[in-house]
């Protein structure tokens, strides 16, 4: 439920109702348990207002105002209630109303609230003329550019000034007017104010501008000339109003919160309007939907980048953190803005404390908050280095270090070591100490970090430690760290070894290099032994699983093996009949009788057997299978693509007898972690073709590759269709990145790398996906209208699923392409099993059965061979017999 739906009633009932103290206490207990329970606050306020308890209503509103921004309706209800006491104590109530109005307009720029404020400024609040004009000018700067309703404020301002003008005129009309010249001067100045207001209003694109012009003509008198410059500004204002009226009408007829309508309107004003108009429109959008965090972020970025006015920017940030306090990025940007505009650091301290009170959902948000605060603290003190000798007293008394220690303790106590899994806060603190030339403190902090197992196993942290030691310390200390890193790091030990040897090459002597190489060889041997054991264990588990799977395959109860075999034979035959498109009279075509000589296998060109059967099975876990490669791709191309992952042991491209690449091969790495990193490069472009990367596994009969993407509806993922084939990844990222941060983008391509005209865009939340549909669906991209919808793949039959999964995720293996093409070379006359017994039927059936074997052998991996579906073993035809069938 939104706040506008929960707002309290603006009026109290005439008759008091007895207050149910039990109900009040129940709601108070809820609020005490959770002070940020907005619904309980509103329920309590409505209940007390219904009972006519004005004093407690005032207390509840005050408490709510300290925690949340109140909606314009709630402020007006409060003001109306206080105004009832005006006759009893005019001075006190007047001061109260002044305070309430000044606080109310700081929460939201509501046209209704500003009109009420300006109306009471004239009749109730009793401000001086100068103060009244200041309030009117403030109102115009906030909401005076409101196209459909801003004219009300201009009218109120002009009426106020015209009333003063008439008062002066009455004095001037008196015959015994004292100091006539002084009064005449006042009259001329006041008339100039009214004239200036008319001219300012006529230059603003507002509803009812024509009526204002007719009033102006009447005011200056018939026959008076209107300045040419004013007429030009007036015509320009009419054109601007005409250009935006369609947007205003869309807002008028659409339902709140008008997200799509505001988005298009703001985009138009950004391109054609001035910053004042953009800000006024953004304020309107925020007032209609104050809990839309994306709208706040967009508004604040605009103020930071375009307006850059201190008072406006800081005020907007203060309101934003009250409306959407759960967005950590707004809090961090608020602290940066406070430092950018050189506020005292105590303001940043207060902002941090408020942010910590509100609470966030995850450790990453708190970590981001602390890092921003500490960076502000470091910038504040970086040019004021403290004299220190590295003692513990320094660590305790330095304000920045105290802040660091507080942040580290907070994260550890709240989330444990997982709160800062990379030790970012400690590393930042250590780096600050190093910049201060306090090397001993830097070393104490970094060495203490690696006392924890979660950190000492990370190679990247060791390398950063060494890098900082080389910056702030000495080479011998860096060598000691390398020696520890080689022994402790487990995620990428090969990287540490390589860097250690590089380090000794640059900084060491031959002796230190030899010592390092010896240590590295010993460690490498341990790693290899450990990897071999893991691979052996994994292979044993796979074999055990495969054996168990084979044992679980049992014949169907109640049927003999012969019956099942016959059923399988019929099933295979029916599948093959579906493939054939020949008329029925051709299905019974006579098959040539084969020779009585012993059948021979067809003589195909002999090719070297090069698949993963050549690889030692113990190396499977450390090897990836790459396919769909260009035939021009070489080992060097693959090395350039995968070398950043880590150390590559071997690259083997499978080649034909002519020593030409067959488009697939194998890459062996040192560690399992490197293999997992390589798998993430699936479909990376190599020479313009998507390279398929998969795990190297032992082939098994009937195995299928599962479809790697979900086939159910995903509310946060979009299906983008009807795109030009020339569309690029960068263009889509730019287009959809304007909505929200893109989690992933997949452009569907052919195996040759050509774009197929559709893509999938994934956001982190469904709200962003819905927004993208509203804003980008039917957008013209090139000469096509782009279609954007929630990803919801249609349901498929089993055969379709197998076919699709083969196209989308299965990687072509050795011989797959050639085997698939062989089906089209087989005559239809022999691709069907013979259904009618003829003379020499036995021999004919043998020929058909033999050909069925060929079809089975040339089918995809997912099909079973004919041999497994028939009891009677079939023989292959000789080459001469096979040739006669083709020449028939």
CSV table of N, CA, C and O in Angstrom, one decimal, residues 83-162:
chain,number,residue,atom,x,y,z
A,83,UNK,N,-5.4,25.6,12.4
A,83,UNK,CA,-6.0,26.9,12.0
A,83,UNK,C,-7.3,27.1,12.8
A,83,UNK,O,-7.8,28.2,13.0
A,84,UNK,N,-7.9,26.0,13.3
A,84,UNK,CA,-9.1,26.1,14.1
A,84,UNK,C,-9.0,26.8,15.4
A,84,UNK,O,-9.9,27.4,15.9
A,85,UNK,N,-7.7,26.9,15.9
A,85,UNK,CA,-7.4,27.5,17.1
A,85,UNK,C,-7.0,29.0,17.0
A,85,UNK,O,-6.6,29.6,17.9
A,86,UNK,N,-7.1,29.5,15.7
A,86,UNK,CA,-6.6,30.8,15.4
A,86,UNK,C,-7.4,31.9,16.2
A,86,UNK,O,-6.8,32.8,16.8
A,87,UNK,N,-8.7,31.8,16.3
A,87,UNK,CA,-9.4,32.8,17.1
A,87,UNK,C,-9.0,32.8,18.6
A,87,UNK,O,-9.2,33.9,19.3
A,88,UNK,N,-8.6,31.7,19.2
A,88,UNK,CA,-8.3,31.6,20.6
A,88,UNK,C,-7.0,32.3,20.9
A,88,UNK,O,-6.8,32.9,22.0
A,89,UNK,N,-6.0,32.0,20.1
A,89,UNK,CA,-4.7,32.5,20.4
A,89,UNK,C,-4.0,32.8,19.0
A,89,UNK,O,-3.2,32.0,18.5
A,90,UNK,N,-4.3,34.0,18.5
A,90,UNK,CA,-3.9,34.3,17.1
A,90,UNK,C,-2.4,34.3,16.9
A,90,UNK,O,-1.8,33.8,16.0
A,91,UNK,N,-1.7,34.9,17.9
A,91,UNK,CA,-0.2,35.0,17.7
A,91,UNK,C,0.5,33.7,17.8
A,91,UNK,O,1.4,33.4,16.9
A,92,UNK,N,0.1,32.8,18.7
A,92,UNK,CA,0.7,31.5,18.8
A,92,UNK,C,0.4,30.6,17.6
A,92,UNK,O,1.3,30.0,17.0
A,93,UNK,N,-0.9,30.6,17.2
A,93,UNK,CA,-1.3,29.8,16.1
A,93,UNK,C,-0.6,30.3,14.8
A,93,UNK,O,-0.2,29.5,13.9
A,94,UNK,N,-0.5,31.7,14.7
A,94,UNK,CA,0.2,32.2,13.5
A,94,UNK,C,1.6,31.7,13.4
A,94,UNK,O,2.1,31.3,12.3
A,95,UNK,N,2.3,31.7,14.5
A,95,UNK,CA,3.7,31.2,14.5
A,95,UNK,C,3.8,29.7,14.2
A,95,UNK,O,4.7,29.3,13.5
A,96,UNK,N,2.8,29.0,14.7
A,96,UNK,CA,2.7,27.6,14.4
A,96,UNK,C,2.5,27.3,13.0
A,96,UNK,O,3.2,26.4,12.3
A,97,UNK,N,1.6,28.0,12.3
A,97,UNK,CA,1.3,27.9,10.9
A,97,UNK,C,2.5,28.3,10.1
A,97,UNK,O,2.8,27.6,9.0
A,98,UNK,N,3.2,29.3,10.4
A,98,UNK,CA,4.4,29.7,9.7
A,98,UNK,C,5.4,28.5,9.7
A,98,UNK,O,6.1,28.2,8.7
A,99,UNK,N,5.6,27.9,10.9
A,99,UNK,CA,6.6,26.8,11.0
A,99,UNK,C,6.1,25.6,10.2
A,99,UNK,O,7.0,25.0,9.5
A,100,UNK,N,4.8,25.3,10.2
A,100,UNK,CA,4.4,24.1,9.5
A,100,UNK,C,4.5,24.3,8.0
A,100,UNK,O,4.9,23.4,7.3
A,101,UNK,N,4.1,25.5,7.5
A,101,UNK,CA,4.2,25.7,6.1
A,101,UNK,C,5.7,25.7,5.6
A,101,UNK,O,6.0,25.1,4.5
A,102,UNK,N,6.6,26.2,6.3
A,102,UNK,CA,8.0,26.2,5.9
A,102,UNK,C,8.6,24.8,5.9
A,102,UNK,O,9.4,24.5,5.1
A,103,UNK,N,8.1,24.0,6.8
A,103,UNK,CA,8.5,22.6,6.8
A,103,UNK,C,7.8,21.8,5.7
A,103,UNK,O,8.5,20.9,5.1
A,104,UNK,N,6.6,22.1,5.5
A,104,UNK,CA,5.8,21.3,4.5
A,104,UNK,C,6.4,21.4,3.1
A,104,UNK,O,6.5,20.4,2.4
A,105,UNK,N,6.7,22.6,2.7
A,105,UNK,CA,7.2,22.8,1.3
A,105,UNK,C,8.6,22.2,1.1
A,105,UNK,O,9.0,22.1,-0.1
A,106,UNK,N,9.3,21.9,2.2
A,106,UNK,CA,10.6,21.3,2.0
A,106,UNK,C,10.5,19.8,1.7
A,106,UNK,O,11.4,19.2,1.2
A,107,UNK,N,9.3,19.2,2.0
A,107,UNK,CA,9.1,17.7,1.7
A,107,UNK,C,8.8,17.5,0.3
A,107,UNK,O,9.5,16.7,-0.4
A,108,UNK,N,7.8,18.2,-0.3
A,108,UNK,CA,7.4,17.9,-1.6
A,108,UNK,C,7.0,19.3,-2.3
A,108,UNK,O,6.4,20.1,-1.6
A,109,UNK,N,7.2,19.4,-3.6
A,109,UNK,CA,6.8,20.6,-4.3
A,109,UNK,C,5.4,20.4,-4.8
A,109,UNK,O,5.2,20.1,-6.0
A,110,UNK,N,4.4,20.5,-4.0
A,110,UNK,CA,3.0,20.3,-4.4
A,110,UNK,C,2.4,21.6,-4.7
A,110,UNK,O,2.4,22.6,-3.9
A,111,UNK,N,1.7,21.7,-5.9
A,111,UNK,CA,1.1,22.9,-6.3
A,111,UNK,C,-0.1,23.3,-5.3
A,111,UNK,O,-0.2,24.5,-5.0
A,112,UNK,N,-0.8,22.4,-4.8
A,112,UNK,CA,-1.9,22.7,-3.9
A,112,UNK,C,-1.3,23.2,-2.6
A,112,UNK,O,-1.9,24.2,-2.0
A,113,UNK,N,-0.2,22.6,-2.1
A,113,UNK,CA,0.4,23.1,-0.9
A,113,UNK,C,0.9,24.5,-1.0
A,113,UNK,O,0.7,25.4,-0.1
A,114,UNK,N,1.6,24.8,-2.1
A,114,UNK,CA,2.1,26.2,-2.3
A,114,UNK,C,1.0,27.2,-2.5
A,114,UNK,O,1.1,28.3,-2.0
A,115,UNK,N,-0.1,26.8,-3.1
A,115,UNK,CA,-1.2,27.8,-3.3
A,115,UNK,C,-1.8,28.1,-1.9
A,115,UNK,O,-2.2,29.3,-1.6
A,116,UNK,N,-2.0,27.1,-1.1
A,116,UNK,CA,-2.5,27.3,0.3
A,116,UNK,C,-1.6,28.2,1.1
A,116,UNK,O,-2.0,29.1,1.8
A,117,UNK,N,-0.3,27.9,0.9
A,117,UNK,CA,0.7,28.7,1.6
A,117,UNK,C,0.7,30.2,1.2
A,117,UNK,O,0.6,31.1,2.1
A,118,UNK,N,0.6,30.4,-0.1
A,118,UNK,CA,0.6,31.8,-0.5
A,118,UNK,C,-0.7,32.5,-0.2
A,118,UNK,O,-0.7,33.7,0.1
A,119,UNK,N,-1.8,31.7,-0.2
A,119,UNK,CA,-3.0,32.3,0.2
A,119,UNK,C,-3.0,32.8,1.7
A,119,UNK,O,-3.5,33.9,2.1
A,120,UNK,N,-2.5,31.9,2.6
A,120,UNK,CA,-2.4,32.3,4.0
A,120,UNK,C,-1.3,33.3,4.3
A,120,UNK,O,-1.4,34.0,5.3
A,121,UNK,N,-0.3,33.4,3.4
A,121,UNK,CA,0.7,34.5,3.6
A,121,UNK,C,0.0,35.8,3.5
A,121,UNK,O,0.3,36.8,4.3
A,122,UNK,N,-1.0,36.0,2.7
A,122,UNK,CA,-1.7,37.2,2.5
A,122,UNK,C,-2.7,37.5,3.6
A,122,UNK,O,-2.8,38.6,4.1
A,123,UNK,N,-3.4,36.4,4.0
A,123,UNK,CA,-4.6,36.6,4.9
A,123,UNK,C,-4.3,36.3,6.3
A,123,UNK,O,-5.0,36.9,7.2
A,124,UNK,N,-3.4,35.4,6.7
A,124,UNK,CA,-3.3,34.9,8.0
A,124,UNK,C,-1.9,35.1,8.6
A,124,UNK,O,-1.8,35.6,9.8
A,125,UNK,N,-0.9,34.8,7.9
A,125,UNK,CA,0.5,34.8,8.4
A,125,UNK,C,1.0,36.2,8.7
A,125,UNK,O,2.0,36.3,9.5
A,126,UNK,N,0.5,37.2,8.1
A,126,UNK,CA,0.8,38.6,8.4
A,126,UNK,C,2.3,38.9,8.3
A,126,UNK,O,3.0,39.4,9.2
A,127,UNK,N,2.9,38.5,7.1
A,127,UNK,CA,4.3,38.8,6.9
A,127,UNK,C,4.4,40.2,6.3
A,127,UNK,O,3.5,40.8,5.8
A,128,UNK,N,5.6,40.7,6.4
A,128,UNK,CA,5.9,42.0,5.7
A,128,UNK,C,5.8,41.9,4.2
A,128,UNK,O,5.8,40.8,3.7
A,129,UNK,N,5.8,43.0,3.5
A,129,UNK,CA,5.7,43.0,2.1
A,129,UNK,C,6.9,42.3,1.4
A,129,UNK,O,6.8,41.5,0.5
A,130,UNK,N,8.1,42.6,2.0
A,130,UNK,CA,9.3,42.0,1.4
A,130,UNK,C,9.3,40.5,1.6
A,130,UNK,O,9.7,39.7,0.7
A,131,UNK,N,8.9,40.0,2.8
A,131,UNK,CA,8.9,38.6,3.1
A,131,UNK,C,7.9,37.9,2.3
A,131,UNK,O,8.1,36.8,1.8
A,132,UNK,N,6.7,38.6,2.1
A,132,UNK,CA,5.6,38.0,1.3
A,132,UNK,C,6.1,37.8,-0.1
A,132,UNK,O,5.9,36.7,-0.7
A,133,UNK,N,6.8,38.8,-0.7
A,133,UNK,CA,7.4,38.7,-2.0
A,133,UNK,C,8.4,37.5,-2.1
A,133,UNK,O,8.5,36.8,-3.1
A,134,UNK,N,9.2,37.4,-1.1
A,134,UNK,CA,10.2,36.3,-1.1
A,134,UNK,C,9.5,34.9,-1.2
A,134,UNK,O,10.0,34.0,-1.9
A,135,UNK,N,8.4,34.8,-0.4
A,135,UNK,CA,7.7,33.5,-0.4
A,135,UNK,C,7.1,33.3,-1.8
A,135,UNK,O,7.1,32.1,-2.3
A,136,UNK,N,6.5,34.3,-2.4
A,136,UNK,CA,5.9,34.1,-3.7
A,136,UNK,C,7.0,33.8,-4.7
A,136,UNK,O,6.8,32.9,-5.6
A,137,UNK,N,8.1,34.4,-4.7
A,137,UNK,CA,9.2,34.1,-5.6
A,137,UNK,C,9.7,32.7,-5.4
A,137,UNK,O,10.0,32.0,-6.4
A,138,UNK,N,9.8,32.2,-4.1
A,138,UNK,CA,10.2,30.9,-3.9
A,138,UNK,C,9.2,29.9,-4.4
A,138,UNK,O,9.6,28.8,-5.0
A,139,UNK,N,7.9,30.2,-4.3
A,139,UNK,CA,6.8,29.4,-4.9
A,139,UNK,C,6.9,29.3,-6.4
A,139,UNK,O,6.8,28.2,-7.0
A,140,UNK,N,7.2,30.4,-7.1
A,140,UNK,CA,7.3,30.4,-8.5
A,140,UNK,C,8.5,29.6,-9.0
A,140,UNK,O,8.5,28.9,-10.0
A,141,UNK,N,9.6,29.7,-8.2
A,141,UNK,CA,10.8,29.0,-8.6
A,141,UNK,C,10.6,27.5,-8.5
A,141,UNK,O,11.3,26.7,-9.2
A,142,UNK,N,9.8,27.1,-7.6
A,142,UNK,CA,9.5,25.7,-7.4
A,142,UNK,C,8.5,25.1,-8.3
A,142,UNK,O,8.6,24.0,-8.8
A,143,UNK,N,7.4,25.8,-8.5
A,143,UNK,CA,6.2,25.2,-9.2
A,143,UNK,C,5.6,26.2,-10.2
A,143,UNK,O,4.6,25.8,-10.8
A,144,UNK,N,6.2,27.3,-10.4
A,144,UNK,CA,5.6,28.3,-11.3
A,144,UNK,C,5.7,27.9,-12.8
A,144,UNK,O,5.0,28.5,-13.6
A,145,UNK,N,6.5,26.9,-13.1
A,145,UNK,CA,6.6,26.4,-14.5
A,145,UNK,C,5.6,25.3,-14.8
A,145,UNK,O,5.7,24.7,-15.8
A,146,UNK,N,4.8,24.9,-13.8
A,146,UNK,CA,3.8,23.9,-13.9
A,146,UNK,C,2.8,24.3,-15.0
A,146,UNK,O,2.1,25.2,-14.9
A,147,UNK,N,2.8,23.6,-16.2
A,147,UNK,CA,2.1,24.1,-17.3
A,147,UNK,C,0.6,24.2,-17.1
A,147,UNK,O,0.0,25.2,-17.4
A,148,UNK,N,0.0,23.2,-16.5
A,148,UNK,CA,-1.4,23.1,-16.3
A,148,UNK,C,-2.0,23.9,-15.1
A,148,UNK,O,-3.1,24.4,-15.1
A,149,UNK,N,-1.1,24.0,-14.0
A,149,UNK,CA,-1.6,24.6,-12.8
A,149,UNK,C,-0.8,25.7,-12.3
A,149,UNK,O,-1.1,26.4,-11.3
A,150,UNK,N,0.4,26.0,-12.9
A,150,UNK,CA,1.2,27.1,-12.4
A,150,UNK,C,0.6,28.4,-12.5
A,150,UNK,O,1.0,29.3,-11.7
A,151,UNK,N,-0.3,28.6,-13.4
A,151,UNK,CA,-1.0,29.9,-13.5
A,151,UNK,C,-1.6,30.4,-12.3
A,151,UNK,O,-1.8,31.6,-12.0
A,152,UNK,N,-2.1,29.5,-11.4
A,152,UNK,CA,-2.8,29.9,-10.2
A,152,UNK,C,-1.8,30.7,-9.3
A,152,UNK,O,-2.2,31.7,-8.7
A,153,UNK,N,-0.6,30.3,-9.2
A,153,UNK,CA,0.4,31.0,-8.3
A,153,UNK,C,0.7,32.4,-8.9
A,153,UNK,O,0.7,33.4,-8.2
A,154,UNK,N,0.8,32.5,-10.2
A,154,UNK,CA,1.0,33.8,-10.9
A,154,UNK,C,-0.2,34.7,-10.6
A,154,UNK,O,0.0,35.9,-10.4
A,155,UNK,N,-1.4,34.2,-10.7
A,155,UNK,CA,-2.6,35.0,-10.5
A,155,UNK,C,-2.6,35.5,-9.0
A,155,UNK,O,-2.9,36.7,-8.8
A,156,UNK,N,-2.2,34.6,-8.1
A,156,UNK,CA,-2.2,35.1,-6.7
A,156,UNK,C,-1.2,36.2,-6.4
A,156,UNK,O,-1.5,37.2,-5.7
A,157,UNK,N,0.0,36.0,-7.0
A,157,UNK,CA,1.0,37.0,-6.9
A,157,UNK,C,0.6,38.4,-7.5
A,157,UNK,O,0.8,39.4,-6.9
A,158,UNK,N,0.0,38.3,-8.7
A,158,UNK,CA,-0.4,39.6,-9.3
A,158,UNK,C,-1.6,40.2,-8.5
A,158,UNK,O,-1.6,41.5,-8.4
A,159,UNK,N,-2.5,39.4,-8.0
A,159,UNK,CA,-3.5,40.0,-7.2
A,159,UNK,C,-3.0,40.7,-6.0
A,159,UNK,O,-3.5,41.8,-5.6
A,160,UNK,N,-2.0,40.1,-5.3
A,160,UNK,CA,-1.4,40.7,-4.1
A,160,UNK,C,-0.8,42.0,-4.5
A,160,UNK,O,-1.0,43.1,-3.8
A,161,UNK,N,0.0,42.1,-5.6
A,161,UNK,CA,0.7,43.3,-6.0
A,161,UNK,C,-0.4,44.3,-6.5
A,161,UNK,O,-0.2,45.5,-6.2
A,162,UNK,N,-1.4,43.9,-7.1
A,162,UNK,CA,-2.4,44.8,-7.6
A,162,UNK,C,-3.2,45.4,-6.5
A,162,UNK,O,-3.6,46.6,-6.5
